[in-house]
PDB file of C-alpha atoms in Angstrom:
ATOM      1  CA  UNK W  23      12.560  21.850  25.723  1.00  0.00           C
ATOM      2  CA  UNK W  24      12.566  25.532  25.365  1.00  0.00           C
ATOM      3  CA  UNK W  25      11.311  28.155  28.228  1.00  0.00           C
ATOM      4  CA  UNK W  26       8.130  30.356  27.618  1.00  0.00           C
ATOM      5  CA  UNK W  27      11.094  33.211  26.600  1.00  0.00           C
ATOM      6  CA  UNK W  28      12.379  31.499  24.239  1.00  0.00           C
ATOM      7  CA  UNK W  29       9.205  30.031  22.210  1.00  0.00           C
ATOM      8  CA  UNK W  30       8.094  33.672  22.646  1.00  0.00           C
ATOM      9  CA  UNK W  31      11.208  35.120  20.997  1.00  0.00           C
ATOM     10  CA  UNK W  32      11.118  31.809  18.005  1.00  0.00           C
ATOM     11  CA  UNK W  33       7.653  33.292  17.132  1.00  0.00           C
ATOM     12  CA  UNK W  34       9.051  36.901  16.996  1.00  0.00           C
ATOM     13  CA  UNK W  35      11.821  35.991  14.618  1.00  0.00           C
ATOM     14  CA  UNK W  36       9.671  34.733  12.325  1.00  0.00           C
ATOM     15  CA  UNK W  37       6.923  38.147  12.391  1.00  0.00           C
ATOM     16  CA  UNK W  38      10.586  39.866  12.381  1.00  0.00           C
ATOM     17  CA  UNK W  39      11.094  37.398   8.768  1.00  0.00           C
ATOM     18  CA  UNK W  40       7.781  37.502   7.167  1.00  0.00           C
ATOM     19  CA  UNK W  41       7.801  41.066   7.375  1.00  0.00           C
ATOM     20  CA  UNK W  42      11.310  41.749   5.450  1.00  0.00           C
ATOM     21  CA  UNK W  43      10.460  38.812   3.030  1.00  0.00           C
ATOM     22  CA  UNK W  44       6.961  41.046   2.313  1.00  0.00           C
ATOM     23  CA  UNK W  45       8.577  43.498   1.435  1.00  0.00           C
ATOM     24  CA  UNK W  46      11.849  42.690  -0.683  1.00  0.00           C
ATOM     25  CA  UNK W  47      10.449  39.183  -1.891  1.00  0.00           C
ATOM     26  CA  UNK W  48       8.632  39.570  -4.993  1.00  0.00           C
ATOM     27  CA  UNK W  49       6.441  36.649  -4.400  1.00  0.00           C
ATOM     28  CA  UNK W  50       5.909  37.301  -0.896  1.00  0.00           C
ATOM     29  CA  UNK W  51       4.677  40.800  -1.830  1.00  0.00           C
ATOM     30  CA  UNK W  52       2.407  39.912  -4.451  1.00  0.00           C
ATOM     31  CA  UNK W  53       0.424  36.644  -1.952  1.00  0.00           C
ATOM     32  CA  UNK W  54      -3.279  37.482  -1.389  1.00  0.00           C
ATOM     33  CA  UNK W  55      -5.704  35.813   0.802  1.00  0.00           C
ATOM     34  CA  UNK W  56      -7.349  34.061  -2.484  1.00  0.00           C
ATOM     35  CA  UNK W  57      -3.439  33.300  -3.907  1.00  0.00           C
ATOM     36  CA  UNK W  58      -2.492  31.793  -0.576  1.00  0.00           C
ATOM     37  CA  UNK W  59      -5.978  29.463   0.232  1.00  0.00           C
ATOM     38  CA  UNK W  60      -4.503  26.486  -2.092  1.00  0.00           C
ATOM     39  CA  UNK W  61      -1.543  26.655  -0.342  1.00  0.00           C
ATOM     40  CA  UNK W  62      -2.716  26.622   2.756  1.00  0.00           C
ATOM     41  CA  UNK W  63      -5.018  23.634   2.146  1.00  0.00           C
ATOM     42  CA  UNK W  64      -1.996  21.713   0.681  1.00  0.00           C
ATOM     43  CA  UNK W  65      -0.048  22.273   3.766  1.00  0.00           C
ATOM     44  CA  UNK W  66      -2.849  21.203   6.004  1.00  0.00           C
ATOM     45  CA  UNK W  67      -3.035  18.057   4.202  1.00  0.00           C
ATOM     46  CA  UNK W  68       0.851  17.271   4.327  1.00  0.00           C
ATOM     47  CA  UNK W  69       0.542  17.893   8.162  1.00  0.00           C
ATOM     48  CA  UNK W  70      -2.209  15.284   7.986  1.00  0.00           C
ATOM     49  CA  UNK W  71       0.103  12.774   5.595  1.00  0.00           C
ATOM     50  CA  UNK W  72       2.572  13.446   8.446  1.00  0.00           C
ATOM     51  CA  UNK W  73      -0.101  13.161  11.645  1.00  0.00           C
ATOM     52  CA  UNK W  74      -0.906   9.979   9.829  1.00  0.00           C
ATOM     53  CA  UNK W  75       2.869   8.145   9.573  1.00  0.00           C
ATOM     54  CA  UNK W  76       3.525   9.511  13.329  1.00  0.00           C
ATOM     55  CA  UNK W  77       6.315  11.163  12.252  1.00  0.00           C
ATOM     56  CA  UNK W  78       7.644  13.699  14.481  1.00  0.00           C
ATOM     57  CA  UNK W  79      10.190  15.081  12.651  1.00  0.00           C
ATOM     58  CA  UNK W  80       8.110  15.885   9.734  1.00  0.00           C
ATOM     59  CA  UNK W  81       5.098  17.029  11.655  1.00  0.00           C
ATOM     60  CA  UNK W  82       7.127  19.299  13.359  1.00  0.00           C
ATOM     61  CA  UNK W  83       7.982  20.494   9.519  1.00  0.00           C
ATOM     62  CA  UNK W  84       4.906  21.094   8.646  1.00  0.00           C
ATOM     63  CA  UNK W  85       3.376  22.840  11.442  1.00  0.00           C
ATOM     64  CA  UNK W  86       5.729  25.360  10.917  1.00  0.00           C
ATOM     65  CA  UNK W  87       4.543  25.753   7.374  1.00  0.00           C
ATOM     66  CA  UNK W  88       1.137  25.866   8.480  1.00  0.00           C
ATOM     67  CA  UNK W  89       2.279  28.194  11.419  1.00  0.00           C
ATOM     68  CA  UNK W  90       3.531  30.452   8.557  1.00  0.00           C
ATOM     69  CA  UNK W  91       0.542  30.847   6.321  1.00  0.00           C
ATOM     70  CA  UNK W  92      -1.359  31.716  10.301  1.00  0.00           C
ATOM     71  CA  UNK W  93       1.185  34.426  10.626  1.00  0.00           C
ATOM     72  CA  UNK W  94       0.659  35.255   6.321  1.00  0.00           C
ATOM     73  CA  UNK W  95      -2.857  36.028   6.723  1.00  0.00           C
ATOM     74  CA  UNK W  96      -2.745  37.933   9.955  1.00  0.00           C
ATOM     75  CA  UNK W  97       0.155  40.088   8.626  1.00  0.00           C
ATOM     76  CA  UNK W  98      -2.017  40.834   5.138  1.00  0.00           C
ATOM     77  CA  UNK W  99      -5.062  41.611   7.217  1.00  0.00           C
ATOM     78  CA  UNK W 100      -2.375  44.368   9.063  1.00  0.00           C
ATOM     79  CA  UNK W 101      -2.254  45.698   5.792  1.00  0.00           C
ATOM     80  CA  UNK W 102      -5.532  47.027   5.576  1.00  0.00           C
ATOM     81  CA  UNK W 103      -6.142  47.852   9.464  1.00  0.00           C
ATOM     82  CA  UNK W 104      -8.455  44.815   9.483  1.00  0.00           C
ATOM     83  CA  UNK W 105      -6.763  43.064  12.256  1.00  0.00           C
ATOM     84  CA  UNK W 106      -3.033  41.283  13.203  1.00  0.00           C
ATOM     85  CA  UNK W 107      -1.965  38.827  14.814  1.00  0.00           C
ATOM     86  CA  UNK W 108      -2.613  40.213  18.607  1.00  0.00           C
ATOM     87  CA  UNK W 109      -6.103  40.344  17.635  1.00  0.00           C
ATOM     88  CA  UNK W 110      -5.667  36.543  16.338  1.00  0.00           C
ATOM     89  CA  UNK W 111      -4.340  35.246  19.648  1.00  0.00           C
ATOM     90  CA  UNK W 112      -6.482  37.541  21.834  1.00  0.00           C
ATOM     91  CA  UNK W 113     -10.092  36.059  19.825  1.00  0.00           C
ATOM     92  CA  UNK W 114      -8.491  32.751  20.350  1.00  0.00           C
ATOM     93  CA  UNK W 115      -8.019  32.875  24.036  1.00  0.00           C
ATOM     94  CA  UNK W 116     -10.984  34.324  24.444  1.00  0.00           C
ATOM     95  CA  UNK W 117     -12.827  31.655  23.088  1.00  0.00           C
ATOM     96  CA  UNK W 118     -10.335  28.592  24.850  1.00  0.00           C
ATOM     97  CA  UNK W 119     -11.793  30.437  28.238  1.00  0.00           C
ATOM     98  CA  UNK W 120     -15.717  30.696  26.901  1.00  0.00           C
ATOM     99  CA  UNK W 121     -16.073  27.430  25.541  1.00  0.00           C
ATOM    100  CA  UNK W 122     -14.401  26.003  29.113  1.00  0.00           C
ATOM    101  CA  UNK W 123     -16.291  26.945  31.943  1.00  0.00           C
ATOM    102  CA  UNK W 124     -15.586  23.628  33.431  1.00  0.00           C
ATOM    103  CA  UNK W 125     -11.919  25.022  34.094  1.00  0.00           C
ATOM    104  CA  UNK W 126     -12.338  28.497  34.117  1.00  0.00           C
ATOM    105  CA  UNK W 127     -15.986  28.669  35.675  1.00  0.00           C
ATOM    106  CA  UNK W 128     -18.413  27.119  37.224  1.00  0.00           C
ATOM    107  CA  UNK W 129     -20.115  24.333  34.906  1.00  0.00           C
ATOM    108  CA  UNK W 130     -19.423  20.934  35.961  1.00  0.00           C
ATOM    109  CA  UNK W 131     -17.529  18.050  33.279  1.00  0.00           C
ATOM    110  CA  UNK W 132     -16.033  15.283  34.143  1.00  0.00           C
ATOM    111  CA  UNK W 133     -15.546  13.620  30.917  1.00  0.00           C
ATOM    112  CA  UNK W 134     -14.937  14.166  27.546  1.00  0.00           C
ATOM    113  CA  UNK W 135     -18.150  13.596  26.323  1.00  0.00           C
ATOM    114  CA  UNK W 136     -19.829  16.260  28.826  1.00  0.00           C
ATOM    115  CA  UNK W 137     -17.155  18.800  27.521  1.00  0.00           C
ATOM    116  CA  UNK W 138     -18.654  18.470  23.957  1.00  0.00           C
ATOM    117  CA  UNK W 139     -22.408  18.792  24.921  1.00  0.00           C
ATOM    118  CA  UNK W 140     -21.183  21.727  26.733  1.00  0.00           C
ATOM    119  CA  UNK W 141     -19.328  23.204  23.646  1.00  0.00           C
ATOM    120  CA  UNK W 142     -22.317  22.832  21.223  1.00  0.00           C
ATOM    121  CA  UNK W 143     -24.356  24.948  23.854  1.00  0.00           C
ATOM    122  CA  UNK W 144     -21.918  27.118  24.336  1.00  0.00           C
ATOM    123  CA  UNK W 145     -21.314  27.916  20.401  1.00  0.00           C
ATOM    124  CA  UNK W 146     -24.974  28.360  20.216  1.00  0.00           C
ATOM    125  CA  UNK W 147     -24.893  31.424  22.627  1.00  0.00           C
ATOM    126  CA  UNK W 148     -22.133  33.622  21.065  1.00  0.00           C
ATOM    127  CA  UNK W 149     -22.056  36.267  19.900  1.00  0.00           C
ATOM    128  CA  UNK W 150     -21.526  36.165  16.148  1.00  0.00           C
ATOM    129  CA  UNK W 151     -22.014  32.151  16.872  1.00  0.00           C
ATOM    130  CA  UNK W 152     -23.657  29.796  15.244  1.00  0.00           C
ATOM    131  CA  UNK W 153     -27.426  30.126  15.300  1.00  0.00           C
ATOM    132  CA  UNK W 154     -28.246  26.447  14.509  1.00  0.00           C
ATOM    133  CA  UNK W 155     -26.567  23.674  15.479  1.00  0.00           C
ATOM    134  CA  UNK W 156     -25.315  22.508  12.278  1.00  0.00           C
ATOM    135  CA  UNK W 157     -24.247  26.246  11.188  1.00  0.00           C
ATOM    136  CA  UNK W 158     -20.829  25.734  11.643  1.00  0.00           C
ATOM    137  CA  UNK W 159     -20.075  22.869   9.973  1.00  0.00           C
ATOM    138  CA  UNK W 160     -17.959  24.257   6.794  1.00  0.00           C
ATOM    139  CA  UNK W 161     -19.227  23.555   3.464  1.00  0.00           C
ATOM    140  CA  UNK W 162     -16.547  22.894   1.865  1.00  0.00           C
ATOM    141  CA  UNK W 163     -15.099  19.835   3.883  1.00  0.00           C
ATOM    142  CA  UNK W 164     -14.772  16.554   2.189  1.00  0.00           C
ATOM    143  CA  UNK W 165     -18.174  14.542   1.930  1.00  0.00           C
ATOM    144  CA  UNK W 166     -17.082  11.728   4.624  1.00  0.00           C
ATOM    145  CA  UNK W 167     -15.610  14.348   7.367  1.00  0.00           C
ATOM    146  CA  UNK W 168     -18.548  16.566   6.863  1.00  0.00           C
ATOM    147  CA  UNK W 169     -20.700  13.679   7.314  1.00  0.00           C
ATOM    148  CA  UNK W 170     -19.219  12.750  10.889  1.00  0.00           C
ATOM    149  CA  UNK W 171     -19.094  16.046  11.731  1.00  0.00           C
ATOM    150  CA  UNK W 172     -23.291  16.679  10.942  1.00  0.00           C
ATOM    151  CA  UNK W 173     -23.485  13.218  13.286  1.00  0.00           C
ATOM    152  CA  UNK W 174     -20.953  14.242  16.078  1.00  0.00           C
ATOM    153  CA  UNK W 175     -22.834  17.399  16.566  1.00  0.00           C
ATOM    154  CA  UNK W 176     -26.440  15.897  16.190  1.00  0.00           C
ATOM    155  CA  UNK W 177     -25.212  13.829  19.022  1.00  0.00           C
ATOM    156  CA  UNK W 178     -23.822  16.433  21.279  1.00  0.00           C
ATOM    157  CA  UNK W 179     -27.408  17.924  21.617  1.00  0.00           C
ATOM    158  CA  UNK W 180     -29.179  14.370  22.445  1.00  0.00           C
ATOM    159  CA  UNK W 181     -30.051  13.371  18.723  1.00  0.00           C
ATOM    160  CA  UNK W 182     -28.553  10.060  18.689  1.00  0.00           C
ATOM    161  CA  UNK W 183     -29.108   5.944  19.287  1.00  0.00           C
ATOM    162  CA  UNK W 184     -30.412   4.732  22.308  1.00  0.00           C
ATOM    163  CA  UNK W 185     -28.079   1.837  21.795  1.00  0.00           C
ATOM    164  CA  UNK W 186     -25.936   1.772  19.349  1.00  0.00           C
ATOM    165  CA  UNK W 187     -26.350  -2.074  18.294  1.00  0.00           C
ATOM    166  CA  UNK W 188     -29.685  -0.384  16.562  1.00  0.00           C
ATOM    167  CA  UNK W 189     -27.505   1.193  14.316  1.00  0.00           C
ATOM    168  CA  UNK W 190     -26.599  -2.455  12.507  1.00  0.00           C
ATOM    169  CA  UNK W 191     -30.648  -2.798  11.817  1.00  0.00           C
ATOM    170  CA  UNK W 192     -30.316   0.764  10.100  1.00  0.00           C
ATOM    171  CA  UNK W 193     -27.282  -0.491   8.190  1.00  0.00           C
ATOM    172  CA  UNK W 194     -29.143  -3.925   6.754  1.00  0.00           C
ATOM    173  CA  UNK W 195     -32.124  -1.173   5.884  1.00  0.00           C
ATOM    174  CA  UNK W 196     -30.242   0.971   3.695  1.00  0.00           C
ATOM    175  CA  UNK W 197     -28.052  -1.815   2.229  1.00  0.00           C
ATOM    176  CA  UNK W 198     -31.577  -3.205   1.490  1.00  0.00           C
ATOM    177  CA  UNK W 199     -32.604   0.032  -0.298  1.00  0.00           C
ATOM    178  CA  UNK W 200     -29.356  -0.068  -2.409  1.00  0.00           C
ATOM    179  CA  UNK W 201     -30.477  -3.322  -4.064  1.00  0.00           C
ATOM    180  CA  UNK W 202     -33.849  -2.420  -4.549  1.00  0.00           C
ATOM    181  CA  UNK W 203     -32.871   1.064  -6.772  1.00  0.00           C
ATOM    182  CA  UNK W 204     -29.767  -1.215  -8.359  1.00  0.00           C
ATOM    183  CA  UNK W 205     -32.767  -3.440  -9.203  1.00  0.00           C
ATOM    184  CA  UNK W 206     -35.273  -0.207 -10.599  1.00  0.00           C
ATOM    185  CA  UNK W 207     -32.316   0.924 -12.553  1.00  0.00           C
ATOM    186  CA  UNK W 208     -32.682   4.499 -11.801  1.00  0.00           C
ATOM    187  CA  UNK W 209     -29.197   5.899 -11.375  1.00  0.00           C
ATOM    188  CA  UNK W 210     -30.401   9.172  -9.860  1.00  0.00           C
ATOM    189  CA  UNK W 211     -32.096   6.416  -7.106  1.00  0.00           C
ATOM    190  CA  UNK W 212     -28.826   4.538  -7.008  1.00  0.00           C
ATOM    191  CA  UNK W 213     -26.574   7.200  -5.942  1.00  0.00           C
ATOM    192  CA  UNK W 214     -28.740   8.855  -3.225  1.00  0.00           C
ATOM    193  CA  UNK W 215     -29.595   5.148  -1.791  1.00  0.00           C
ATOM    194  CA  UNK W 216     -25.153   4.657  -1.633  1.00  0.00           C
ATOM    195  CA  UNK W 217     -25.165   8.058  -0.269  1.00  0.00           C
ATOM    196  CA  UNK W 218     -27.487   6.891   2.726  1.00  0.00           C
ATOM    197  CA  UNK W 219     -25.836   3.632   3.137  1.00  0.00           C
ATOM    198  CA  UNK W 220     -22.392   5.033   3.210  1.00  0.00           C
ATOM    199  CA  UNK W 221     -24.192   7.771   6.045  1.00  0.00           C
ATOM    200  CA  UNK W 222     -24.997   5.216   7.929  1.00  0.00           C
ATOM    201  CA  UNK W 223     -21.747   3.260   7.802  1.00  0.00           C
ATOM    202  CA  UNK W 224     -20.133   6.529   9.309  1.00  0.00           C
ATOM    203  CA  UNK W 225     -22.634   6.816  11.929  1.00  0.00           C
ATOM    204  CA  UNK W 226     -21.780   3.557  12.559  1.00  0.00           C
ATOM    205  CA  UNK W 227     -17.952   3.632  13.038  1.00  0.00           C
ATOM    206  CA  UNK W 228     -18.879   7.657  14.810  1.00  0.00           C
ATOM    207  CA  UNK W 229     -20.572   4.986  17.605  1.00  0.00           C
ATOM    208  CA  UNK W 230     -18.146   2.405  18.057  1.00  0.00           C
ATOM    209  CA  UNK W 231     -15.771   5.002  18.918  1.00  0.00           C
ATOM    210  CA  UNK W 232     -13.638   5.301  15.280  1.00  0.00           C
ATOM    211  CA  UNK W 233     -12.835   8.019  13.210  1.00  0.00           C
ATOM    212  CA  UNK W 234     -14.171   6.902   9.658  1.00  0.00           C
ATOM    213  CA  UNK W 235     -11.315   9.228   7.726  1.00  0.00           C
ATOM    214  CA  UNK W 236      -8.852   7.446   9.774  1.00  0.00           C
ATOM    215  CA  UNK W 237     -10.175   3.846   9.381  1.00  0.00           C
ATOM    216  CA  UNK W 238     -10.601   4.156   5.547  1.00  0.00           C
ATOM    217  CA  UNK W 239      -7.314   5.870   5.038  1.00  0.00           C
ATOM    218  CA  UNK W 240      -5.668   2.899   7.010  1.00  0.00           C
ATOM    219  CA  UNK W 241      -7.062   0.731   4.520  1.00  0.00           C
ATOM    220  CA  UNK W 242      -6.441   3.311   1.391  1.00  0.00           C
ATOM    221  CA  UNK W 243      -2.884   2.619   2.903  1.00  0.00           C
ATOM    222  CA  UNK W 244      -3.326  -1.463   3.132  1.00  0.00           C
ATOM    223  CA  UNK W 245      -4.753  -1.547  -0.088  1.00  0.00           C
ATOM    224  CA  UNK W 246      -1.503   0.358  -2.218  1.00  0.00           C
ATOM    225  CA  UNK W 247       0.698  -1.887  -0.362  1.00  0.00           C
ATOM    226  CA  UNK W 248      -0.595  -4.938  -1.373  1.00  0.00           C
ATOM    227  CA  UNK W 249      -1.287  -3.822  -5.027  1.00  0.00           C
ATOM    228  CA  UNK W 250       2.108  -2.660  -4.873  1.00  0.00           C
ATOM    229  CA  UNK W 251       3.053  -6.710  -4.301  1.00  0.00           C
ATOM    230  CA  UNK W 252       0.892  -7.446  -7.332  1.00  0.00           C
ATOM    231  CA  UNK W 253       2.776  -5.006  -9.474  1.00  0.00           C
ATOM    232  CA  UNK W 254       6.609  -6.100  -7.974  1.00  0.00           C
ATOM    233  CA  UNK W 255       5.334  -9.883  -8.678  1.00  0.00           C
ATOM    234  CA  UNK W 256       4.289  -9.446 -11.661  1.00  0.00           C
ATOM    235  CA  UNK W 257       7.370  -7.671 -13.121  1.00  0.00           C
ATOM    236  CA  UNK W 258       9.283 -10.615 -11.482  1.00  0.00           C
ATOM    237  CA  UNK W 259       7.427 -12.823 -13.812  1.00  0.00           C
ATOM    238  CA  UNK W 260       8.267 -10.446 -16.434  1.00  0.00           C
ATOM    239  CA  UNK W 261       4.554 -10.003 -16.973  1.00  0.00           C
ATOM    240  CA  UNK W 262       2.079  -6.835 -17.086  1.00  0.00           C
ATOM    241  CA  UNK W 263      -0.669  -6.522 -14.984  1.00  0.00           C
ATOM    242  CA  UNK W 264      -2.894  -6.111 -17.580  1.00  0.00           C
ATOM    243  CA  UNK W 265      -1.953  -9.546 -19.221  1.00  0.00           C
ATOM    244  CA  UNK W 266      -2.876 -11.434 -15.855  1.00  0.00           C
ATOM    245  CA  UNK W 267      -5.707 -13.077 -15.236  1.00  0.00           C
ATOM    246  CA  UNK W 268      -7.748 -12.180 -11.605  1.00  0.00           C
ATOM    247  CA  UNK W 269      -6.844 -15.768 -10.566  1.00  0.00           C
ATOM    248  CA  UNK W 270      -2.876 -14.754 -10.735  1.00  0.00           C
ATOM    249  CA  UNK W 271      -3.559 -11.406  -9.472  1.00  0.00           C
ATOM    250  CA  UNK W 272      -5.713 -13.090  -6.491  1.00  0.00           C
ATOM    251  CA  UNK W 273      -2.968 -15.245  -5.646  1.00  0.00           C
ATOM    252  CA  UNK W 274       0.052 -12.303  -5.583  1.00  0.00           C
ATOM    253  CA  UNK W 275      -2.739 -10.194  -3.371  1.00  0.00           C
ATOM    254  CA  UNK W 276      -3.225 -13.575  -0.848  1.00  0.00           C
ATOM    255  CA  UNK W 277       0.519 -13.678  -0.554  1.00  0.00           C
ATOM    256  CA  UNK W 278       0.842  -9.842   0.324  1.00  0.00           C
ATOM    257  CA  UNK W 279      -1.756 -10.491   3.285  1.00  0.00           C
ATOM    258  CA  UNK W 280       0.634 -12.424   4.743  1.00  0.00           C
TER     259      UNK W 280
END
């Protein structure tokens, strides 16, 4: 691996880069914060695609794209005299010391789980923090990580299950509530009774110690395999999936399971 020089001098080389390329690139030049925030969110889902297959090779890849659109928007807020990207790393190490006074201080954690009742404290004392304890969960995250983020952070300052086996009683409930507005035929009903089920189905996995984006993208994954099958056995039949009947497609799907 490569000494602290060297990463130090990778990470200059590519300031020393972004800096000719703003100037003589034509597209470079032109990037705003707004023009760049697609971009950005694409890359930070690639990195996730590639976080996802455990592939090092291609995380490594796409780090350094993110790593680019970090060094993008420091060097456009340079620009203006807003700030650059000494002031980035000097916030950010601020905060790593802060928000761990269990290494750099006094406070006492000995497991994770202490760290993170710590943090939530913590964030709720800074300045320029977040003044309630759900403040700083970002609006614009997908539904299901926003959700176990609200529940994660409920939980951090002691609103949570006694024992989580309640949580199965709560899950029968809502399920129960489904039916009944299925059954009243009010669609307005329907959807916020789902939405509370499918809550609670987070909370859920959030207790038993797994990450709900991860466990239903595992099975987003399972699921286009073995559809996949279906559509590979059916064009070795010389048939279309469309002229199948569920009892052919059942039995292609059986045979991808195993």
């Amino acid at each position: 691996m490569h000494t602290r020089e060297e990463k130090t001098e990778a990470l200059g080389r590519v300031l020393d880069t972004l800096d000719i390329l703003r100037v003589k690139c034509p597209w470079d030049a032109k990037q705003t914060n707004e023009s760049l925030r697609p971009n950005t969110i694409e890359e930070v889902y690639e990195l996730a695609q590639a976080l996802m297959d455990n592939d090092n090779a291609n995380i490594c890849k796409e780090l350094g794209d993110v790593l680019l659109h970090v060094f993008f928007y420091a060097k456009i807020g340079s620009e203006s005299a807003s700030f650059d990207i000494a002031d980035v790393a000097d916030a950010l190490n601020k905060k790593l010391i802060f928000r761990h006074p269990h290494v750099f201080g006094e406070v006492k954690a000995d497991t994770a789980h202490q760290v993170e009742m710590n943090w939530e404290q913590i964030k709720l004392k800074e300045k320029d923090g977040n003044h309630s304890v759900l403040g700083g969960v970002p609006a614009a995250l997908p539904a299901l990580v926003k959700a176990f983020r609200i529940q994660e952070k409920a939980a951090n300052v002691g609103f949570d299950w006694e024992n989580r086996e309640d949580v199965w009683a709560k899950l029968d409930e809502e399920r129960a509530e489904v039916a009944e507005a299925i059954a009243g035929s009010d669609k307005d009903a329907v959807e916020a009774e789902f939405g509370d089920l499918l809550f609670a189905v987070i909370n859920a996995a959030r207790l038993y110690g797994v990450n709900p984006e991860n466990a239903l993208e595992r099975t987003n994954r399972k699921f286009i395999e073995r559809f996949n099958h279906i559509e590979e056995g059916a064009r070795a039949r010389g048939r279309q999936l469309r002229d199948m009947t569920l009892g052919e497609m059942e039995e292609l799907w059986q045979e991808a399971k195993h």
